[in-house]
Amino acid sequence: MKDALAEKLLATVLGWGPEEVAAERPLLQAMAAFKYDEYEQYSPGMRFVESLAVWMNQFDAEDRPTAYRFVRERLVFCSAREMDHLVATAYPDFIRPILLNRVAAESTMNRFHVGHVTSSEPFQLRQRETLFLGLSDGARIDAFRRANRELNHEQIWQTHELASKRVSELLEKLEKHVNAKAFRTIVLLDDFSASGSSYFSEKNDGSFSGKVAKFLASVGNANDPLHSLVNSEGAELIILIYMATDKAIQYLRSSLEKQTFPGINSIRVETVQLLPNSISIVRNKASEYGPLIEKYYDHEVHDVHMQRGGTPDAKYGYADCGLPVVLHHNSPNNSLALLWSYEDRDVRGLFPRVQRHREMS
Amino acid sequence: MNRTESDEAIRWRDYVLLRNTEFSDFWREHGNESGRKLLFVVGRGFDPRTALGSEKIASIASKCSIDLMALEFDQGESTAPVALGDAVVKNWERLQTAVSGRGRILEQLIRFRSDDGHRVGSRNAANVISSEAVIESYTDVVVDVSAMPRGVFFPVIARLLYFHDAMRDANKHAPNIHIVVSEEPELDTNIREQGIDENASFLHPFEGEFNREARGVNPTVWIPVLGEGRTAQFDRIYDLVKPDEVCPILPSPSRNPRRGDNIVLEYRDLLFDQIRVDPRNIIYASESNPFEVYRQIRQTSLYYRDVMQLIGGCRVSLSALCGKLMSLGVMLVAYELKANHILNVGVAHIECQGYEMPNDLSLNIEQVGLWIAGECYG
Amino acid sequence: MRDSRNPFRLRRAESIDNDTTFLSLFEPGILEIVPTESPLESVHILRSAAGGGKTSLIRLFTPSVLLTLSSQQTNTSIRELHQRMKDIGAIGDSGPRVIGVMLTCGRGYSMLQDLEVEQSRKDRLFFGLLNARIILAVLRGAIALKQLSYPDGLDSIEIELTNKPPSLQKLGATCTGTELHRWAEQREATLCESLDSLGPLQAESLPGDDALHSLDVVRPDRIKVDGKPVAERMLLMMDDIHNLTNHQRSLLFQTVIEARSPIGIWIAERFEAMTAQEMFSSGAAQGRDYGEILEIESFWRSKHAKFEKLAMKGADRRVQAATGTELDSFVSCLQDSLTGAEWEKRFEEIAIELANRVQSQHGKKERFSEWIRIREQSEGSPRERALEWRSLEILIHRELRKRQASFFDDDPLDEEDLGNREDSSLNNAAELFLAKEFGLPYYFGPERVSRLASLNIQQFLGLGGEIFEEAAAAELLRRPIALPPERQHALMKRMAKQLWDEIPRKVRHGRELRQFIESVGNFAHEYTYRPTAPNDPGVTGTAIKMSERLTLFDEATSKKRLELVRLADTLASALAHNLLVAQLDYSCKKEKWMVLNLNRLLCVHFDLPLGYGLYKERPLGVLAKWINTPFADSNRQEGLL
């Protein structure tokens, strides 16, 4: 749809006169060009302003200004460029300093003397003895590789679910390069987490589920190929999520800290862009946005996956995370249903989510 | 935009950035090593952050000798923007108390204007560190930039780094150079410059190639780091730089994940309607890590240098329209690229008469330390 | 270049990156400010506040723009411009006749003045740097005009060096552009690298010159390509001279004037370059020292109607350049009068209310009974009648005031008396009073909107941009495109408020200045809205005697009285930012005055009329006080009247 047509559509829906159009049009054009048009799940040809008009049109006239204000003031949209930047900064500013401290602690070097430490042989070795694995497609391993030319291709792999052949190849290359037999640090990378439960959660029977739990179990299991990634001295595990809520980070830290895992000496959980709790729209405390969220909702979206979040409905997203967050490639289901609700439902989200029964994050 | 990796060794790839307990741990360990002799360089001002860094380091590094160089600023104005005399006096007392009994106090006056009203502050600021002799007797020089305007701390730190590098290269003893910032993100967001100058200028010693008529044919790239409340400054610096290409830098990651968007909305008219920046030119850099800001700017500058080489080169200008911490990233790139003859970037800047601070802020100040030169870099 | 939704936002010459667009947006009428006498041959000084249009004017004469202009003479949107440039002598039938060289003066020079060396050495360095830069700029201009490639094309340029200056002794009697360029580039690099060094400055061994030798080198007849001069004329446009120190400026002015060089030299600067004293002395007085001075604002001040017409034409060009709109004139965005059934009804109510008021207050006074009768019988439109009643009310107040002063003359007034007392100014005052009293729109229509430009193109584009944005929005919504008066009025009020709010932040001495302007505005407001409408339709500024002006600068420069120093600084800042406009040597009441007029947009903030020329004077001491103690009601404050 042409820009002008979409803008007219929106103005009509919102009942705008020339005054409001003159004030809002430059702003919408700017934000659409800057970010929102790049949402990858819009149906072909659809762009932000048009989607906004369709979205607004679902609401009663008196609710539209509130909905518009929400978009202008609360929406957090992470563009591909922002995400790429978070990826690029992950190693040099988060992982590398950890390795540096570790190496200094294990030697007599002063940890503040970063030049000495990083140019030292133990550090070079330690850097190579670090394995980077993606926890999902979102880990953007390609971007991570491009941003970190000093790391070897053979220490970065897109998935943590490694076949036995892959494990041996990684280890062979490691031995060939630095004559080491196992990795000493394993870094698990992912793009986004709101609750942390898809990585690690405790089932009723006391056992653990989730990607990280599974990975830890494999490392600890002598019959699993992953077991050979570490040796008897064990390794440290770092979980690094490019963007995560405070809630997810706190949850993961506290639940992983309580446990010990064979083969793993320590676990750290870090994030590049922390999403503070304050951005969430909380059930029963949603103030001006509460009525909107309650009123415009199609319970059909509360499918079996959403139900696992333990909430009566999906209004505030999976596990009531209440996030106003949209990622350029898809809206997380932890965000308000109003943002992501599927295109074919009675209430259509502003950034409709594509349902691919991906596990909840 | 594709990025090219630069071959030149990157000086602050690894860095010492100290926050929270790390700041205290560092000064406890480092400051209490025997033989430490510190020089604090601080601004004498009304800013509530004036004395905090010195107080903290002096109390943690409780044994070392400390000299204090207090820079007083003579604005050279017939009108005072804000009457904050009380705060100035109190801060000065606190500074003196913090270092009392630890060493000498040196007071230095920096005149911001010449007799006929021209801005001379930056050059005068650099000349506070007039020779190697000023710093050679210290093991560490600590610049607390909390109460210094950019027009002062850019040249002061650049001069310190220059002498440090010269002494190191001559195999002489070169003191460590540290920077301290008392950071308060709320304050940085809410502080407003008052009485902005009519004209922007290039900050000494970072005029780059902008005053070179011989480089007048080269296209100009401007990389401004954006922050709240500085649209008027942006506008006037734009007039000076007259860029062909603008690459604004927005804060991300950031404590407030919407901050970058809010800044875009604030600069919307300028960015999208007036100068029509291509959204793809927007670059992100961490709000809390000056070394990351440094890397982003460095990479972008060198990318343009390399690409524009095909058409005879370009001129690159930076601007810090942002808080202190991100500004330091700008300073570090400008220094490194110039000192190592990699690229003579300019820093375009605009001065103001003073600041307006919100009164009702409850300050939640954290000291951030940067160790930028010395033993740590081997 | 990306297309622009709102081309009014392209406020700067620089942000229009394409010469064709630049030319199509340039309003040819603006060229009227170019001096008529040998514009391209002698020395001219151009001065204005920020946004006055200097930079656009300079850009018009640069080689790439002249080439584009020559090659597109058939393009209708630039035909007029082409003709005017031809008249000026900048282009001919076969292309540009002048090589226009722009040289921007950065702050770099001013620091030479702070070096710890003797003055003659500083001057040598100043000339040394300037010579190198003039040569570099001219060579670059020649390359551009001849459409040669840079730097290879320098080889095709040949320079005859007659009267070779000392620093060029090593070059032959003729040299190539490459050789000369190399010399100048090295000289510039040596100086700049030292001046901007990371370490302490070593000034001892820096190269310099005794005079501005470069003016001899770059004469048009001595720079040749293929044996022919590059152009008939050379125009050196030195911009941003306000960045020089006072000493350097005087030295430059003196040198270029004394040089009597055949090349044209334009020296452009913003007001802020001037000392407060210079800023408040008349151009004529300075002209004696510096040659022709053209102050853009003053130039247009005397023909503001013309400027306003040009501004509207310029606005049309912007409207036509916008994408996604069918609009083609700016006037079509502005509704020009309060017409229509609703306004008729409103004015009817107002007329009745006013009639009742006049009758109840003055109906019993025999002296006015004839006047009132005439009004009652008026057959004008409701709006006309409302205005008539309001003007009558003013006239009655005037009569009553006269009567207080003198006792005779109590006779009834007749129709002739009324006719004698009515004029357009009174009508304008009545319109203003009506608007204020009944909340009617006043600041609307092409005439007033263009007046609000306050003779500043940049300010006008800001206002026009708001109006255009809303007209384009109306077009999008298929509503009537012309903004109704109340919307125009609201937008102008909003823009005035914005200008007002930004003063402390955007202007040096802004806090004091705003306090001062507030006093001027409130004073003018109070005076304008007196029931007798003295000095109708109202005053928009204040004035001091020229003799007091001298005191101001004597005392201020000798720093004797602090409040006068502050007043001088504050006024200088106001003029630099075009917030106040000064008019000197204005004769009135057998005195000469310095009139300080408010920027027209600030008049909106104080509900003042927009005419030029009316003011109410105050003593110097009162103005100085206004910085600290805002003006309050003059009856109370000064026991006036």
XYZ file of C-alpha atoms in Angstrom, chain A:
361
model
C 0.000 0.000 0.000
C 1.224 3.499 -0.789
C 2.402 5.567 2.167
C -0.162 8.280 1.589
C -2.995 5.802 1.429
C -1.899 4.045 4.589
C -1.556 7.381 6.339
C -4.994 8.405 5.248
C -6.355 5.117 6.467
C -4.755 5.628 9.843
C -5.944 9.221 10.108
C -9.470 8.101 9.338
C -9.358 5.354 11.919
C -7.990 7.665 14.561
C -10.323 10.473 13.608
C -7.397 12.793 13.049
C -7.817 16.218 11.535
C -5.088 18.046 9.620
C -3.599 19.281 12.881
C -2.962 15.815 14.256
C -1.859 14.473 10.904
C 0.636 17.300 10.557
C 2.036 16.518 13.997
C 2.073 12.723 13.767
C 2.836 12.006 10.138
C 6.499 13.071 10.197
C 6.964 11.050 13.343
C 5.343 7.899 11.985
C 7.261 8.148 8.751
C 10.484 8.502 10.681
C 9.861 5.597 13.049
C 8.615 3.367 10.251
C 11.697 4.044 8.167
C 14.005 3.868 11.159
C 12.683 0.564 12.512
C 9.146 -0.659 12.322
C 8.878 -1.331 8.586
C 11.510 -3.996 8.909
C 9.283 -6.347 10.872
C 9.824 -9.579 9.030
C 6.501 -11.252 9.685
C 4.291 -8.715 7.993
C 2.476 -10.309 5.097
C 3.956 -9.308 1.733
C 3.488 -5.635 0.919
C 2.254 -4.742 4.384
C 4.078 -2.000 6.205
C 3.931 -0.508 9.635
C 1.523 2.379 9.132
C -0.979 0.144 7.414
C -0.665 -2.455 10.153
C -1.146 0.272 12.723
C -4.333 1.428 11.026
C -5.739 -2.085 10.882
C -4.757 -2.651 14.492
C -6.331 0.579 15.690
C -9.481 -0.103 13.737
C -10.229 -3.034 16.027
C -10.551 -0.757 19.010
C -13.459 1.404 20.036
C -12.851 5.042 19.274
C -12.284 5.951 22.906
C -9.559 3.326 23.289
C -7.542 4.364 20.259
C -5.627 7.265 21.778
C -4.435 4.982 24.598
C -3.323 2.364 22.102
C -1.508 4.997 20.063
C 0.212 6.333 23.157
C 1.347 2.836 23.995
C 3.093 2.545 20.637
C 4.677 5.957 20.956
C 5.843 5.660 24.520
C 6.210 2.052 25.573
C 6.934 -0.169 22.595
C 10.449 -1.605 22.585
C 11.372 -2.712 19.098
C 14.716 -4.377 18.613
C 15.862 -3.928 15.025
C 18.228 -6.241 13.211
C 20.962 -3.631 13.466
C 20.505 -3.279 17.201
C 20.581 -7.017 17.630
C 23.675 -7.310 15.445
C 25.347 -4.751 17.624
C 24.491 -6.686 20.787
C 25.981 -9.763 19.120
C 29.127 -7.874 18.155
C 29.762 -6.631 21.655
C 29.113 -9.996 23.344
C 32.588 -11.423 23.048
C 34.906 -8.422 23.489
C 32.999 -6.794 26.342
C 31.484 -9.744 28.173
C 33.256 -13.025 27.505
C 36.798 -11.827 26.934
C 37.026 -9.940 30.259
C 35.781 -13.069 32.035
C 38.472 -15.163 30.382
C 41.032 -12.506 31.179
C 40.154 -12.493 34.864
C 40.164 -16.246 34.934
C 43.629 -16.467 33.424
C 44.990 -13.819 35.795
C 43.493 -15.612 38.783
C 45.133 -18.870 37.717
C 48.540 -17.249 37.363
C 50.506 -14.599 39.162
C 49.468 -11.886 36.763
C 47.701 -8.748 37.945
C 44.196 -8.931 36.529
C 44.150 -5.205 35.912
C 47.201 -5.448 33.691
C 45.060 -6.366 30.752
C 47.773 -5.854 28.177
C 50.080 -8.335 29.859
C 47.378 -10.871 30.419
C 45.849 -10.879 26.952
C 49.212 -11.057 25.246
C 50.271 -13.913 27.453
C 50.368 -17.482 26.260
C 47.907 -18.756 28.883
C 45.345 -16.285 27.667
C 45.812 -17.131 24.018
C 45.399 -20.736 24.968
C 42.380 -20.098 27.111
C 40.716 -18.135 24.360
C 41.125 -21.049 21.993
C 39.899 -23.473 24.651
C 36.577 -21.705 24.733
C 33.682 -23.170 22.793
C 30.793 -21.042 21.588
C 27.488 -22.734 20.872
C 24.151 -21.361 19.802
C 21.066 -22.195 21.818
C 18.744 -21.385 18.936
C 18.691 -19.852 15.459
C 18.416 -16.534 17.207
C 21.990 -16.849 18.419
C 23.091 -15.386 15.075
C 26.237 -17.393 15.003
C 27.178 -16.022 11.592
C 27.099 -12.467 12.870
C 28.992 -13.565 15.949
C 31.710 -15.096 13.780
C 31.977 -12.029 11.581
C 32.336 -9.781 14.581
C 35.081 -11.848 16.162
C 37.719 -12.582 13.620
C 40.246 -13.459 16.303
C 38.219 -16.491 17.259
C 38.640 -19.667 15.285
C 35.843 -21.017 13.155
C 36.333 -24.361 14.794
C 35.364 -23.110 18.203
C 32.018 -21.644 17.191
C 29.053 -23.761 16.220
C 25.468 -22.801 15.538
C 23.828 -25.332 17.808
C 24.428 -26.859 21.194
C 22.972 -30.113 19.963
C 26.166 -31.524 18.588
C 26.394 -34.774 16.781
C 29.138 -37.057 17.850
C 31.050 -36.502 14.619
C 30.952 -32.768 15.124
C 32.275 -33.141 18.671
C 35.235 -35.127 17.501
C 35.971 -32.652 14.744
C 35.919 -29.749 17.166
C 38.234 -31.598 19.505
C 40.566 -32.646 16.731
C 40.998 -29.093 15.577
C 41.512 -27.951 19.124
C 44.263 -30.463 19.615
C 45.820 -29.582 16.309
C 45.810 -25.855 17.037
C 46.873 -25.702 20.658
C 47.462 -29.246 21.624
C 44.613 -29.306 24.114
C 42.225 -32.169 24.633
C 39.149 -30.469 25.978
C 37.427 -27.119 26.225
C 37.756 -25.201 29.456
C 35.001 -22.700 28.874
C 31.734 -23.261 27.094
C 29.618 -20.301 26.100
C 25.979 -20.816 25.204
C 24.555 -17.980 23.146
C 20.985 -16.918 22.456
C 19.157 -13.797 21.398
C 16.286 -13.353 23.782
C 14.860 -14.573 27.038
C 11.957 -13.252 29.041
C 11.342 -15.879 31.689
C 14.357 -18.158 31.386
C 12.178 -21.228 31.833
C 12.808 -22.643 28.381
C 16.468 -22.943 29.319
C 16.064 -24.430 32.705
C 13.198 -25.390 34.914
C 12.519 -27.888 37.614
C 9.753 -30.361 36.993
C 7.393 -31.613 39.651
C 9.385 -34.789 40.007
C 12.525 -32.824 40.813
C 14.137 -33.432 37.441
C 15.087 -30.587 35.100
C 13.862 -29.583 31.695
C 14.933 -27.001 29.178
C 17.749 -26.563 26.706
C 20.446 -25.754 29.191
C 19.350 -28.543 31.501
C 19.548 -30.960 28.614
C 22.950 -29.682 27.617
C 24.230 -29.995 31.190
C 22.852 -33.489 31.460
C 24.627 -34.484 28.250
C 27.926 -33.064 29.394
C 27.579 -34.991 32.605
C 26.640 -38.206 30.883
C 29.674 -40.335 30.068
C 27.764 -42.018 27.247
C 26.886 -38.771 25.523
C 29.179 -37.353 22.851
C 29.079 -33.934 24.559
C 30.747 -35.477 27.564
C 34.082 -35.485 25.796
C 34.048 -31.719 25.283
C 35.344 -31.315 28.821
C 37.914 -33.305 30.696
C 38.121 -34.384 34.281
C 39.122 -30.927 35.429
C 35.752 -29.681 34.260
C 34.882 -26.499 32.473
C 33.127 -23.263 33.216
C 29.813 -22.548 31.552
C 28.725 -19.093 30.503
C 25.195 -18.484 29.299
C 25.084 -15.249 27.388
C 21.765 -13.929 26.119
C 21.955 -10.842 23.939
C 18.720 -9.435 25.290
C 17.053 -10.685 28.442
C 14.760 -9.507 31.154
C 15.985 -8.916 34.630
C 13.533 -11.587 35.702
C 15.053 -14.199 33.385
C 18.597 -13.428 34.451
C 17.763 -13.509 38.151
C 15.801 -16.708 37.697
C 18.571 -18.464 35.802
C 21.269 -17.334 38.168
C 19.444 -18.407 41.267
C 18.188 -21.722 39.937
C 21.488 -22.725 38.349
C 23.549 -21.638 41.317
C 21.702 -23.987 43.631
C 22.706 -27.016 41.617
C 25.939 -28.753 40.832
C 26.532 -30.413 37.519
C 29.161 -32.978 36.744
C 31.864 -31.654 34.453
C 30.925 -28.052 35.124
C 32.868 -26.041 37.679
C 30.909 -22.844 37.567
C 28.029 -21.257 35.736
C 27.638 -17.597 34.859
C 24.606 -16.011 33.303
C 25.084 -12.700 31.489
C 23.168 -10.474 29.144
C 24.168 -7.597 26.912
C 20.919 -5.633 26.906
C 19.139 -6.093 30.186
C 15.421 -5.381 30.037
C 14.509 -3.936 33.423
C 11.324 -5.082 35.144
C 10.054 -1.546 34.907
C 9.243 -1.881 31.206
C 6.735 -4.686 31.776
C 3.003 -4.104 31.877
C 1.973 -6.136 34.877
C -1.387 -7.849 35.309
C -3.556 -5.969 37.804
C -1.105 -3.084 37.788
C -1.326 -2.203 34.154
C -2.867 1.208 34.863
C -4.022 2.994 31.745
C -3.219 0.105 29.445
C -5.055 -2.496 31.540
C -8.523 -1.963 30.045
C -7.137 -2.148 26.520
C -5.306 -5.397 27.201
C -8.321 -6.943 28.896
C -10.863 -5.816 26.369
C -9.176 -6.741 23.100
C -8.182 -10.310 23.360
C -9.001 -13.521 21.574
C -8.670 -16.455 23.923
C -7.968 -18.748 20.958
C -4.327 -17.730 21.191
C -4.078 -19.402 24.587
C -2.994 -22.673 23.080
C -1.288 -25.575 24.712
C 2.089 -23.892 24.523
C 0.880 -20.719 26.142
C -0.870 -22.667 28.840
C 2.426 -24.020 30.055
C 3.157 -20.542 31.319
C 0.667 -21.218 34.094
C -1.622 -18.265 33.490
C -5.402 -18.307 32.952
C -5.088 -16.471 29.650
C -2.485 -15.044 27.273
C -3.373 -11.384 27.674
C -0.073 -10.511 29.312
C 1.906 -12.972 27.263
C 3.584 -16.179 28.226
C 3.951 -16.530 31.997
C 2.510 -13.033 32.416
C 5.782 -11.461 31.382
C 3.833 -8.456 30.135
C 6.579 -7.276 27.803
C 6.129 -4.451 25.292
C 8.937 -6.015 23.233
C 9.038 -6.821 19.535
C 12.049 -8.360 17.828
C 12.494 -7.552 14.174
C 12.143 -11.175 13.128
C 9.199 -12.071 15.319
C 7.310 -10.886 18.355
C 8.092 -12.926 21.445
C 5.058 -14.643 22.966
C 6.067 -13.197 26.328
C 4.889 -9.867 25.078
C 1.333 -8.620 25.421
C -1.005 -10.610 23.191
C -2.248 -7.334 21.810
C 1.118 -6.870 20.146
C 1.597 -10.294 18.633
C -1.810 -11.940 18.284
C -1.969 -13.966 15.064
C -3.291 -12.496 11.867
C -6.202 -14.926 11.630
C -7.575 -14.236 15.096
C -10.411 -11.899 16.052
C -7.928 -9.514 17.503
C -4.907 -9.052 15.293
C -1.603 -7.919 16.775
C 0.287 -4.856 15.630
C 3.257 -7.092 14.897
C 1.518 -10.426 14.326
C 3.499 -13.398 15.410
C 4.099 -16.262 13.130
C 3.107 -19.433 14.787
C 5.708 -22.055 14.417
C 5.246 -23.821 17.687
C 8.645 -22.823 18.678
C 9.241 -23.542 22.304
C 8.570 -20.758 24.726
C 11.569 -18.857 25.819
